[in-house]
Amino acid sequence: MAKKRTAAKRRISRRAWTRNDFQELKKHSKSKTPVVTISRQMKRTPGALRQQARKLGIRLGHRR
């Protein structure tokens, strides 16, 4: 019998949010950038972006 290979698990690398990250998130909110685009640029998940936006009291994902 052949052994099945399992996919290598990715390690989660957590990065702290900096002032620059918050400023960038606010800029994107004002310019109504889609969350997916922000996610790629900032290298963070859409969920993480939405959580921080909620903490800051700003809106994300204006275009649905």
PDB file of N, CA, C and O in Angstrom:
ATOM      1  N   MET A   1       0.819  -1.194   0.000  1.00  0.00           N
ATOM      2  CA  MET A   1       0.000   0.000   0.000  1.00  0.00           C
ATOM      3  C   MET A   1       0.862   1.255   0.000  1.00  0.00           C
ATOM      4  O   MET A   1       1.874   1.309   0.677  1.00  0.00           O
ATOM      5  N   ALA A   2       0.399   2.238  -0.722  1.00  0.00           N
ATOM      6  CA  ALA A   2       1.121   3.506  -0.781  1.00  0.00           C
ATOM      7  C   ALA A   2       0.667   4.393   0.377  1.00  0.00           C
ATOM      8  O   ALA A   2      -0.517   4.411   0.738  1.00  0.00           O
ATOM      9  N   LYS A   3       1.604   5.115   0.933  1.00  0.00           N
ATOM     10  CA  LYS A   3       1.262   6.031   2.026  1.00  0.00           C
ATOM     11  C   LYS A   3       0.792   7.359   1.451  1.00  0.00           C
ATOM     12  O   LYS A   3       1.329   7.842   0.465  1.00  0.00           O
ATOM     13  N   LYS A   4      -0.203   7.895   2.074  1.00  0.00           N
ATOM     14  CA  LYS A   4      -0.691   9.207   1.647  1.00  0.00           C
ATOM     15  C   LYS A   4       0.152  10.292   2.291  1.00  0.00           C
ATOM     16  O   LYS A   4       0.512  10.196   3.455  1.00  0.00           O
ATOM     17  N   ARG A   5       0.423  11.291   1.505  1.00  0.00           N
ATOM     18  CA  ARG A   5       1.142  12.440   2.068  1.00  0.00           C
ATOM     19  C   ARG A   5       0.130  13.475   2.517  1.00  0.00           C
ATOM     20  O   ARG A   5      -0.828  13.765   1.804  1.00  0.00           O
ATOM     21  N   THR A   6       0.362  14.008   3.661  1.00  0.00           N
ATOM     22  CA  THR A   6      -0.526  15.062   4.148  1.00  0.00           C
ATOM     23  C   THR A   6       0.109  16.405   3.851  1.00  0.00           C
ATOM     24  O   THR A   6       1.331  16.538   3.789  1.00  0.00           O
ATOM     25  N   ALA A   7      -0.728  17.369   3.629  1.00  0.00           N
ATOM     26  CA  ALA A   7      -0.238  18.716   3.338  1.00  0.00           C
ATOM     27  C   ALA A   7       0.470  19.279   4.567  1.00  0.00           C
ATOM     28  O   ALA A   7       0.032  19.072   5.700  1.00  0.00           O
ATOM     29  N   ALA A   8       1.561  19.962   4.335  1.00  0.00           N
ATOM     30  CA  ALA A   8       2.300  20.582   5.438  1.00  0.00           C
ATOM     31  C   ALA A   8       1.465  21.712   6.023  1.00  0.00           C
ATOM     32  O   ALA A   8       0.893  22.519   5.291  1.00  0.00           O
ATOM     33  N   LYS A   9       1.385  21.757   7.320  1.00  0.00           N
ATOM     34  CA  LYS A   9       0.607  22.816   7.963  1.00  0.00           C
ATOM     35  C   LYS A   9       1.380  24.120   7.937  1.00  0.00           C
ATOM     36  O   LYS A   9       2.585  24.134   8.144  1.00  0.00           O
ATOM     37  N   ARG A  10       0.646  25.193   7.687  1.00  0.00           N
ATOM     38  CA  ARG A  10       1.274  26.502   7.704  1.00  0.00           C
ATOM     39  C   ARG A  10       1.336  26.993   9.139  1.00  0.00           C
ATOM     40  O   ARG A  10       0.407  26.777   9.913  1.00  0.00           O
ATOM     41  N   ARG A  11       2.399  27.645   9.459  1.00  0.00           N
ATOM     42  CA  ARG A  11       2.497  28.240  10.786  1.00  0.00           C
ATOM     43  C   ARG A  11       1.871  29.617  10.750  1.00  0.00           C
ATOM     44  O   ARG A  11       2.082  30.372   9.817  1.00  0.00           O
ATOM     45  N   ILE A  12       1.142  29.925  11.771  1.00  0.00           N
ATOM     46  CA  ILE A  12       0.516  31.236  11.854  1.00  0.00           C
ATOM     47  C   ILE A  12       1.534  32.207  12.430  1.00  0.00           C
ATOM     48  O   ILE A  12       2.045  31.997  13.527  1.00  0.00           O
ATOM     49  N   SER A  13       1.833  33.229  11.648  1.00  0.00           N
ATOM     50  CA  SER A  13       2.761  34.238  12.160  1.00  0.00           C
ATOM     51  C   SER A  13       1.942  35.461  12.541  1.00  0.00           C
ATOM     52  O   SER A  13       1.283  36.058  11.702  1.00  0.00           O
ATOM     53  N   ARG A  14       1.960  35.774  13.789  1.00  0.00           N
ATOM     54  CA  ARG A  14       1.177  36.908  14.280  1.00  0.00           C
ATOM     55  C   ARG A  14       2.051  38.136  14.356  1.00  0.00           C
ATOM     56  O   ARG A  14       3.184  38.070  14.814  1.00  0.00           O
ATOM     57  N   ARG A  15       1.508  39.226  13.870  1.00  0.00           N
ATOM     58  CA  ARG A  15       2.236  40.488  13.915  1.00  0.00           C
ATOM     59  C   ARG A  15       1.401  41.501  14.684  1.00  0.00           C
ATOM     60  O   ARG A  15       0.191  41.593  14.489  1.00  0.00           O
ATOM     61  N   ALA A  16       2.051  42.259  15.508  1.00  0.00           N
ATOM     62  CA  ALA A  16       1.356  43.297  16.261  1.00  0.00           C
ATOM     63  C   ALA A  16       0.961  44.431  15.315  1.00  0.00           C
ATOM     64  O   ALA A  16       1.615  44.670  14.306  1.00  0.00           O
ATOM     65  N   TRP A  17      -0.116  45.103  15.659  1.00  0.00           N
ATOM     66  CA  TRP A  17      -0.566  46.238  14.856  1.00  0.00           C
ATOM     67  C   TRP A  17       0.207  47.481  15.290  1.00  0.00           C
ATOM     68  O   TRP A  17       0.317  47.765  16.477  1.00  0.00           O
ATOM     69  N   THR A  18       0.713  48.225  14.322  1.00  0.00           N
ATOM     70  CA  THR A  18       1.473  49.440  14.604  1.00  0.00           C
ATOM     71  C   THR A  18       0.615  50.666  14.286  1.00  0.00           C
ATOM     72  O   THR A  18      -0.452  50.551  13.673  1.00  0.00           O
ATOM     73  N   ARG A  19       1.112  51.810  14.679  1.00  0.00           N
ATOM     74  CA  ARG A  19       0.404  53.060  14.352  1.00  0.00           C
ATOM     75  C   ARG A  19       0.249  53.221  12.848  1.00  0.00           C
ATOM     76  O   ARG A  19      -0.778  53.665  12.362  1.00  0.00           O
ATOM     77  N   ASN A  20       1.308  52.852  12.105  1.00  0.00           N
ATOM     78  CA  ASN A  20       1.253  52.966  10.648  1.00  0.00           C
ATOM     79  C   ASN A  20       0.169  52.068  10.062  1.00  0.00           C
ATOM     80  O   ASN A  20      -0.504  52.450   9.102  1.00  0.00           O
ATOM     81  N   ASP A  21       0.012  50.876  10.635  1.00  0.00           N
ATOM     82  CA  ASP A  21      -1.035  49.959  10.176  1.00  0.00           C
ATOM     83  C   ASP A  21      -2.415  50.587  10.381  1.00  0.00           C
ATOM     84  O   ASP A  21      -3.274  50.523   9.501  1.00  0.00           O
ATOM     85  N   PHE A  22      -2.624  51.196  11.543  1.00  0.00           N
ATOM     86  CA  PHE A  22      -3.910  51.835  11.823  1.00  0.00           C
ATOM     87  C   PHE A  22      -4.154  53.005  10.872  1.00  0.00           C
ATOM     88  O   PHE A  22      -5.260  53.184  10.361  1.00  0.00           O
ATOM     89  N   GLN A  23      -3.127  53.803  10.612  1.00  0.00           N
ATOM     90  CA  GLN A  23      -3.266  54.938   9.699  1.00  0.00           C
ATOM     91  C   GLN A  23      -3.619  54.454   8.297  1.00  0.00           C
ATOM     92  O   GLN A  23      -4.484  55.022   7.628  1.00  0.00           O
ATOM     93  N   GLU A  24      -2.942  53.394   7.864  1.00  0.00           N
ATOM     94  CA  GLU A  24      -3.203  52.850   6.531  1.00  0.00           C
ATOM     95  C   GLU A  24      -4.633  52.316   6.434  1.00  0.00           C
ATOM     96  O   GLU A  24      -5.321  52.530   5.435  1.00  0.00           O
ATOM     97  N   LEU A  25      -5.085  51.656   7.486  1.00  0.00           N
ATOM     98  CA  LEU A  25      -6.441  51.121   7.513  1.00  0.00           C
ATOM     99  C   LEU A  25      -7.468  52.259   7.426  1.00  0.00           C
ATOM    100  O   LEU A  25      -8.463  52.155   6.704  1.00  0.00           O
ATOM    101  N   LYS A  26      -7.213  53.351   8.125  1.00  0.00           N
ATOM    102  CA  LYS A  26      -8.113  54.506   8.081  1.00  0.00           C
ATOM    103  C   LYS A  26      -8.144  55.136   6.686  1.00  0.00           C
ATOM    104  O   LYS A  26      -9.204  55.539   6.204  1.00  0.00           O
ATOM    105  N   LYS A  27      -6.977  55.214   6.033  1.00  0.00           N
ATOM    106  CA  LYS A  27      -6.919  55.753   4.669  1.00  0.00           C
ATOM    107  C   LYS A  27      -7.756  54.914   3.717  1.00  0.00           C
ATOM    108  O   LYS A  27      -8.503  55.442   2.897  1.00  0.00           O
ATOM    109  N   HIS A  28      -7.606  53.602   3.839  1.00  0.00           N
ATOM    110  CA  HIS A  28      -8.362  52.701   2.976  1.00  0.00           C
ATOM    111  C   HIS A  28      -9.857  52.831   3.240  1.00  0.00           C
ATOM    112  O   HIS A  28     -10.657  52.741   2.311  1.00  0.00           O
ATOM    113  N   SER A  29     -10.224  53.046   4.478  1.00  0.00           N
ATOM    114  CA  SER A  29     -11.632  53.197   4.820  1.00  0.00           C
ATOM    115  C   SER A  29     -12.208  54.452   4.159  1.00  0.00           C
ATOM    116  O   SER A  29     -13.291  54.419   3.585  1.00  0.00           O
ATOM    117  N   LYS A  30     -11.445  55.538   4.224  1.00  0.00           N
ATOM    118  CA  LYS A  30     -11.909  56.788   3.620  1.00  0.00           C
ATOM    119  C   LYS A  30     -12.022  56.690   2.105  1.00  0.00           C
ATOM    120  O   LYS A  30     -12.917  57.261   1.502  1.00  0.00           O
ATOM    121  N   SER A  31     -11.086  55.946   1.481  1.00  0.00           N
ATOM    122  CA  SER A  31     -11.108  55.821   0.027  1.00  0.00           C
ATOM    123  C   SER A  31     -11.995  54.669  -0.450  1.00  0.00           C
ATOM    124  O   SER A  31     -12.088  54.400  -1.645  1.00  0.00           O
ATOM    125  N   LYS A  32     -12.654  53.990   0.491  1.00  0.00           N
ATOM    126  CA  LYS A  32     -13.596  52.903   0.204  1.00  0.00           C
ATOM    127  C   LYS A  32     -12.968  51.771  -0.612  1.00  0.00           C
ATOM    128  O   LYS A  32     -13.560  51.240  -1.538  1.00  0.00           O
ATOM    129  N   THR A  33     -11.757  51.392  -0.229  1.00  0.00           N
ATOM    130  CA  THR A  33     -11.062  50.277  -0.881  1.00  0.00           C
ATOM    131  C   THR A  33     -11.701  48.962  -0.450  1.00  0.00           C
ATOM    132  O   THR A  33     -11.991  48.785   0.732  1.00  0.00           O
ATOM    133  N   PRO A  34     -11.913  48.018  -1.393  1.00  0.00           N
ATOM    134  CA  PRO A  34     -12.470  46.715  -1.012  1.00  0.00           C
ATOM    135  C   PRO A  34     -11.557  45.971  -0.030  1.00  0.00           C
ATOM    136  O   PRO A  34     -10.329  46.078  -0.108  1.00  0.00           O
ATOM    137  N   VAL A  35     -12.151  45.206   0.868  1.00  0.00           N
ATOM    138  CA  VAL A  35     -11.410  44.512   1.929  1.00  0.00           C
ATOM    139  C   VAL A  35     -10.378  43.540   1.356  1.00  0.00           C
ATOM    140  O   VAL A  35      -9.275  43.428   1.883  1.00  0.00           O
ATOM    141  N   VAL A  36     -10.724  42.864   0.263  1.00  0.00           N
ATOM    142  CA  VAL A  36      -9.801  41.889  -0.334  1.00  0.00           C
ATOM    143  C   VAL A  36      -8.522  42.585  -0.797  1.00  0.00           C
ATOM    144  O   VAL A  36      -7.416  42.075  -0.604  1.00  0.00           O
ATOM    145  N   THR A  37      -8.664  43.761  -1.372  1.00  0.00           N
ATOM    146  CA  THR A  37      -7.508  44.527  -1.837  1.00  0.00           C
ATOM    147  C   THR A  37      -6.645  44.970  -0.665  1.00  0.00           C
ATOM    148  O   THR A  37      -5.416  44.854  -0.711  1.00  0.00           O
ATOM    149  N   ILE A  38      -7.276  45.454   0.383  1.00  0.00           N
ATOM    150  CA  ILE A  38      -6.542  45.886   1.578  1.00  0.00           C
ATOM    151  C   ILE A  38      -5.795  44.694   2.167  1.00  0.00           C
ATOM    152  O   ILE A  38      -4.636  44.798   2.560  1.00  0.00           O
ATOM    153  N   SER A  39      -6.470  43.551   2.195  1.00  0.00           N
ATOM    154  CA  SER A  39      -5.890  42.335   2.752  1.00  0.00           C
ATOM    155  C   SER A  39      -4.595  41.959   2.040  1.00  0.00           C
ATOM    156  O   SER A  39      -3.597  41.625   2.679  1.00  0.00           O
ATOM    157  N   ARG A  40      -4.604  42.021   0.726  1.00  0.00           N
ATOM    158  CA  ARG A  40      -3.401  41.683  -0.037  1.00  0.00           C
ATOM    159  C   ARG A  40      -2.282  42.688   0.214  1.00  0.00           C
ATOM    160  O   ARG A  40      -1.122  42.314   0.350  1.00  0.00           O
ATOM    161  N   GLN A  41      -2.628  43.966   0.259  1.00  0.00           N
ATOM    162  CA  GLN A  41      -1.615  45.008   0.436  1.00  0.00           C
ATOM    163  C   GLN A  41      -0.976  44.960   1.814  1.00  0.00           C
ATOM    164  O   GLN A  41       0.227  45.124   1.959  1.00  0.00           O
ATOM    165  N   MET A  42      -1.793  44.744   2.841  1.00  0.00           N
ATOM    166  CA  MET A  42      -1.287  44.765   4.209  1.00  0.00           C
ATOM    167  C   MET A  42      -0.814  43.401   4.689  1.00  0.00           C
ATOM    168  O   MET A  42      -0.263  43.284   5.788  1.00  0.00           O
ATOM    169  N   LYS A  43      -1.059  42.367   3.878  1.00  0.00           N
ATOM    170  CA  LYS A  43      -0.692  40.986   4.221  1.00  0.00           C
ATOM    171  C   LYS A  43      -1.315  40.554   5.541  1.00  0.00           C
ATOM    172  O   LYS A  43      -0.666  40.055   6.452  1.00  0.00           O
ATOM    173  N   ARG A  44      -2.621  40.802   5.627  1.00  0.00           N
ATOM    174  CA  ARG A  44      -3.411  40.384   6.782  1.00  0.00           C
ATOM    175  C   ARG A  44      -4.724  39.804   6.275  1.00  0.00           C
ATOM    176  O   ARG A  44      -5.152  40.113   5.168  1.00  0.00           O
ATOM    177  N   THR A  45      -5.361  38.987   7.086  1.00  0.00           N
ATOM    178  CA  THR A  45      -6.608  38.360   6.648  1.00  0.00           C
ATOM    179  C   THR A  45      -7.751  39.370   6.694  1.00  0.00           C
ATOM    180  O   THR A  45      -7.716  40.335   7.485  1.00  0.00           O
ATOM    181  N   PRO A  46      -8.772  39.159   5.851  1.00  0.00           N
ATOM    182  CA  PRO A  46      -9.930  40.063   5.888  1.00  0.00           C
ATOM    183  C   PRO A  46     -10.583  40.114   7.263  1.00  0.00           C
ATOM    184  O   PRO A  46     -11.023  41.176   7.712  1.00  0.00           O
ATOM    185  N   GLY A  47     -10.616  38.988   7.965  1.00  0.00           N
ATOM    186  CA  GLY A  47     -11.206  38.956   9.308  1.00  0.00           C
ATOM    187  C   GLY A  47     -10.444  39.826  10.282  1.00  0.00           C
ATOM    188  O   GLY A  47     -11.034  40.536  11.105  1.00  0.00           O
ATOM    189  N   ALA A  48      -9.113  39.779  10.189  1.00  0.00           N
ATOM    190  CA  ALA A  48      -8.283  40.593  11.083  1.00  0.00           C
ATOM    191  C   ALA A  48      -8.508  42.078  10.802  1.00  0.00           C
ATOM    192  O   ALA A  48      -8.584  42.894  11.731  1.00  0.00           O
ATOM    193  N   LEU A  49      -8.637  42.417   9.528  1.00  0.00           N
ATOM    194  CA  LEU A  49      -8.878  43.820   9.164  1.00  0.00           C
ATOM    195  C   LEU A  49     -10.223  44.302   9.692  1.00  0.00           C
ATOM    196  O   LEU A  49     -10.331  45.393  10.239  1.00  0.00           O
ATOM    197  N   ARG A  50     -11.231  43.455   9.539  1.00  0.00           N
ATOM    198  CA  ARG A  50     -12.566  43.845  10.007  1.00  0.00           C
ATOM    199  C   ARG A  50     -12.603  44.002  11.532  1.00  0.00           C
ATOM    200  O   ARG A  50     -13.238  44.917  12.053  1.00  0.00           O
ATOM    201  N   GLN A  51     -11.902  43.121  12.244  1.00  0.00           N
ATOM    202  CA  GLN A  51     -11.876  43.220  13.708  1.00  0.00           C
ATOM    203  C   GLN A  51     -11.228  44.517  14.162  1.00  0.00           C
ATOM    204  O   GLN A  51     -11.741  45.202  15.054  1.00  0.00           O
ATOM    205  N   GLN A  52     -10.104  44.859  13.554  1.00  0.00           N
ATOM    206  CA  GLN A  52      -9.414  46.095  13.942  1.00  0.00           C
ATOM    207  C   GLN A  52     -10.239  47.314  13.560  1.00  0.00           C
ATOM    208  O   GLN A  52     -10.292  48.292  14.306  1.00  0.00           O
ATOM    209  N   ALA A  53     -10.883  47.269  12.407  1.00  0.00           N
ATOM    210  CA  ALA A  53     -11.723  48.393  11.980  1.00  0.00           C
ATOM    211  C   ALA A  53     -12.863  48.601  12.968  1.00  0.00           C
ATOM    212  O   ALA A  53     -13.196  49.730  13.328  1.00  0.00           O
ATOM    213  N   ARG A  54     -13.416  47.503  13.426  1.00  0.00           N
ATOM    214  CA  ARG A  54     -14.508  47.611  14.398  1.00  0.00           C
ATOM    215  C   ARG A  54     -14.016  48.215  15.712  1.00  0.00           C
ATOM    216  O   ARG A  54     -14.687  49.052  16.317  1.00  0.00           O
ATOM    217  N   LYS A  55     -12.810  47.793  16.138  1.00  0.00           N
ATOM    218  CA  LYS A  55     -12.230  48.361  17.367  1.00  0.00           C
ATOM    219  C   LYS A  55     -12.035  49.859  17.239  1.00  0.00           C
ATOM    220  O   LYS A  55     -12.243  50.613  18.183  1.00  0.00           O
ATOM    221  N   LEU A  56     -11.590  50.287  16.044  1.00  0.00           N
ATOM    222  CA  LEU A  56     -11.316  51.699  15.809  1.00  0.00           C
ATOM    223  C   LEU A  56     -12.591  52.500  15.522  1.00  0.00           C
ATOM    224  O   LEU A  56     -12.557  53.717  15.491  1.00  0.00           O
ATOM    225  N   GLY A  57     -13.691  51.800  15.270  1.00  0.00           N
ATOM    226  CA  GLY A  57     -14.953  52.476  14.983  1.00  0.00           C
ATOM    227  C   GLY A  57     -15.029  53.004  13.565  1.00  0.00           C
ATOM    228  O   GLY A  57     -15.721  53.986  13.303  1.00  0.00           O
ATOM    229  N   ILE A  58     -14.313  52.361  12.643  1.00  0.00           N
ATOM    230  CA  ILE A  58     -14.379  52.770  11.237  1.00  0.00           C
ATOM    231  C   ILE A  58     -15.033  51.664  10.430  1.00  0.00           C
ATOM    232  O   ILE A  58     -15.133  50.522  10.880  1.00  0.00           O
ATOM    233  N   ARG A  59     -15.491  52.007   9.225  1.00  0.00           N
ATOM    234  CA  ARG A  59     -16.181  51.041   8.384  1.00  0.00           C
ATOM    235  C   ARG A  59     -15.253  50.508   7.305  1.00  0.00           C
ATOM    236  O   ARG A  59     -14.424  51.244   6.785  1.00  0.00           O
ATOM    237  N   LEU A  60     -15.434  49.250   6.974  1.00  0.00           N
ATOM    238  CA  LEU A  60     -14.708  48.625   5.867  1.00  0.00           C
ATOM    239  C   LEU A  60     -15.702  47.872   4.999  1.00  0.00           C
ATOM    240  O   LEU A  60     -16.757  47.478   5.469  1.00  0.00           O
ATOM    241  N   GLY A  61     -15.327  47.658   3.747  1.00  0.00           N
ATOM    242  CA  GLY A  61     -16.185  46.876   2.853  1.00  0.00           C
ATOM    243  C   GLY A  61     -17.418  47.632   2.432  1.00  0.00           C
ATOM    244  O   GLY A  61     -18.522  47.132   2.525  1.00  0.00           O
ATOM    245  N   HIS A  62     -17.222  48.857   1.979  1.00  0.00           N
ATOM    246  CA  HIS A  62     -18.348  49.708   1.589  1.00  0.00           C
ATOM    247  C   HIS A  62     -19.068  49.197   0.346  1.00  0.00           C
ATOM    248  O   HIS A  62     -20.254  49.359   0.210  1.00  0.00           O
ATOM    249  N   ARG A  63     -18.294  48.620  -0.574  1.00  0.00           N
ATOM    250  CA  ARG A  63     -18.881  48.174  -1.838  1.00  0.00           C
ATOM    251  C   ARG A  63     -19.244  46.708  -1.752  1.00  0.00           C
ATOM    252  O   ARG A  63     -18.388  45.849  -1.676  1.00  0.00           O
ATOM    253  N   ARG A  64     -20.508  46.428  -1.795  1.00  0.00           N
ATOM    254  CA  ARG A  64     -20.934  45.023  -1.718  1.00  0.00           C
ATOM    255  C   ARG A  64     -21.749  44.682  -2.927  1.00  0.00           C
ATOM    256  O   ARG A  64     -22.379  45.442  -3.526  1.00  0.00           O
TER     257      ARG A  64
END
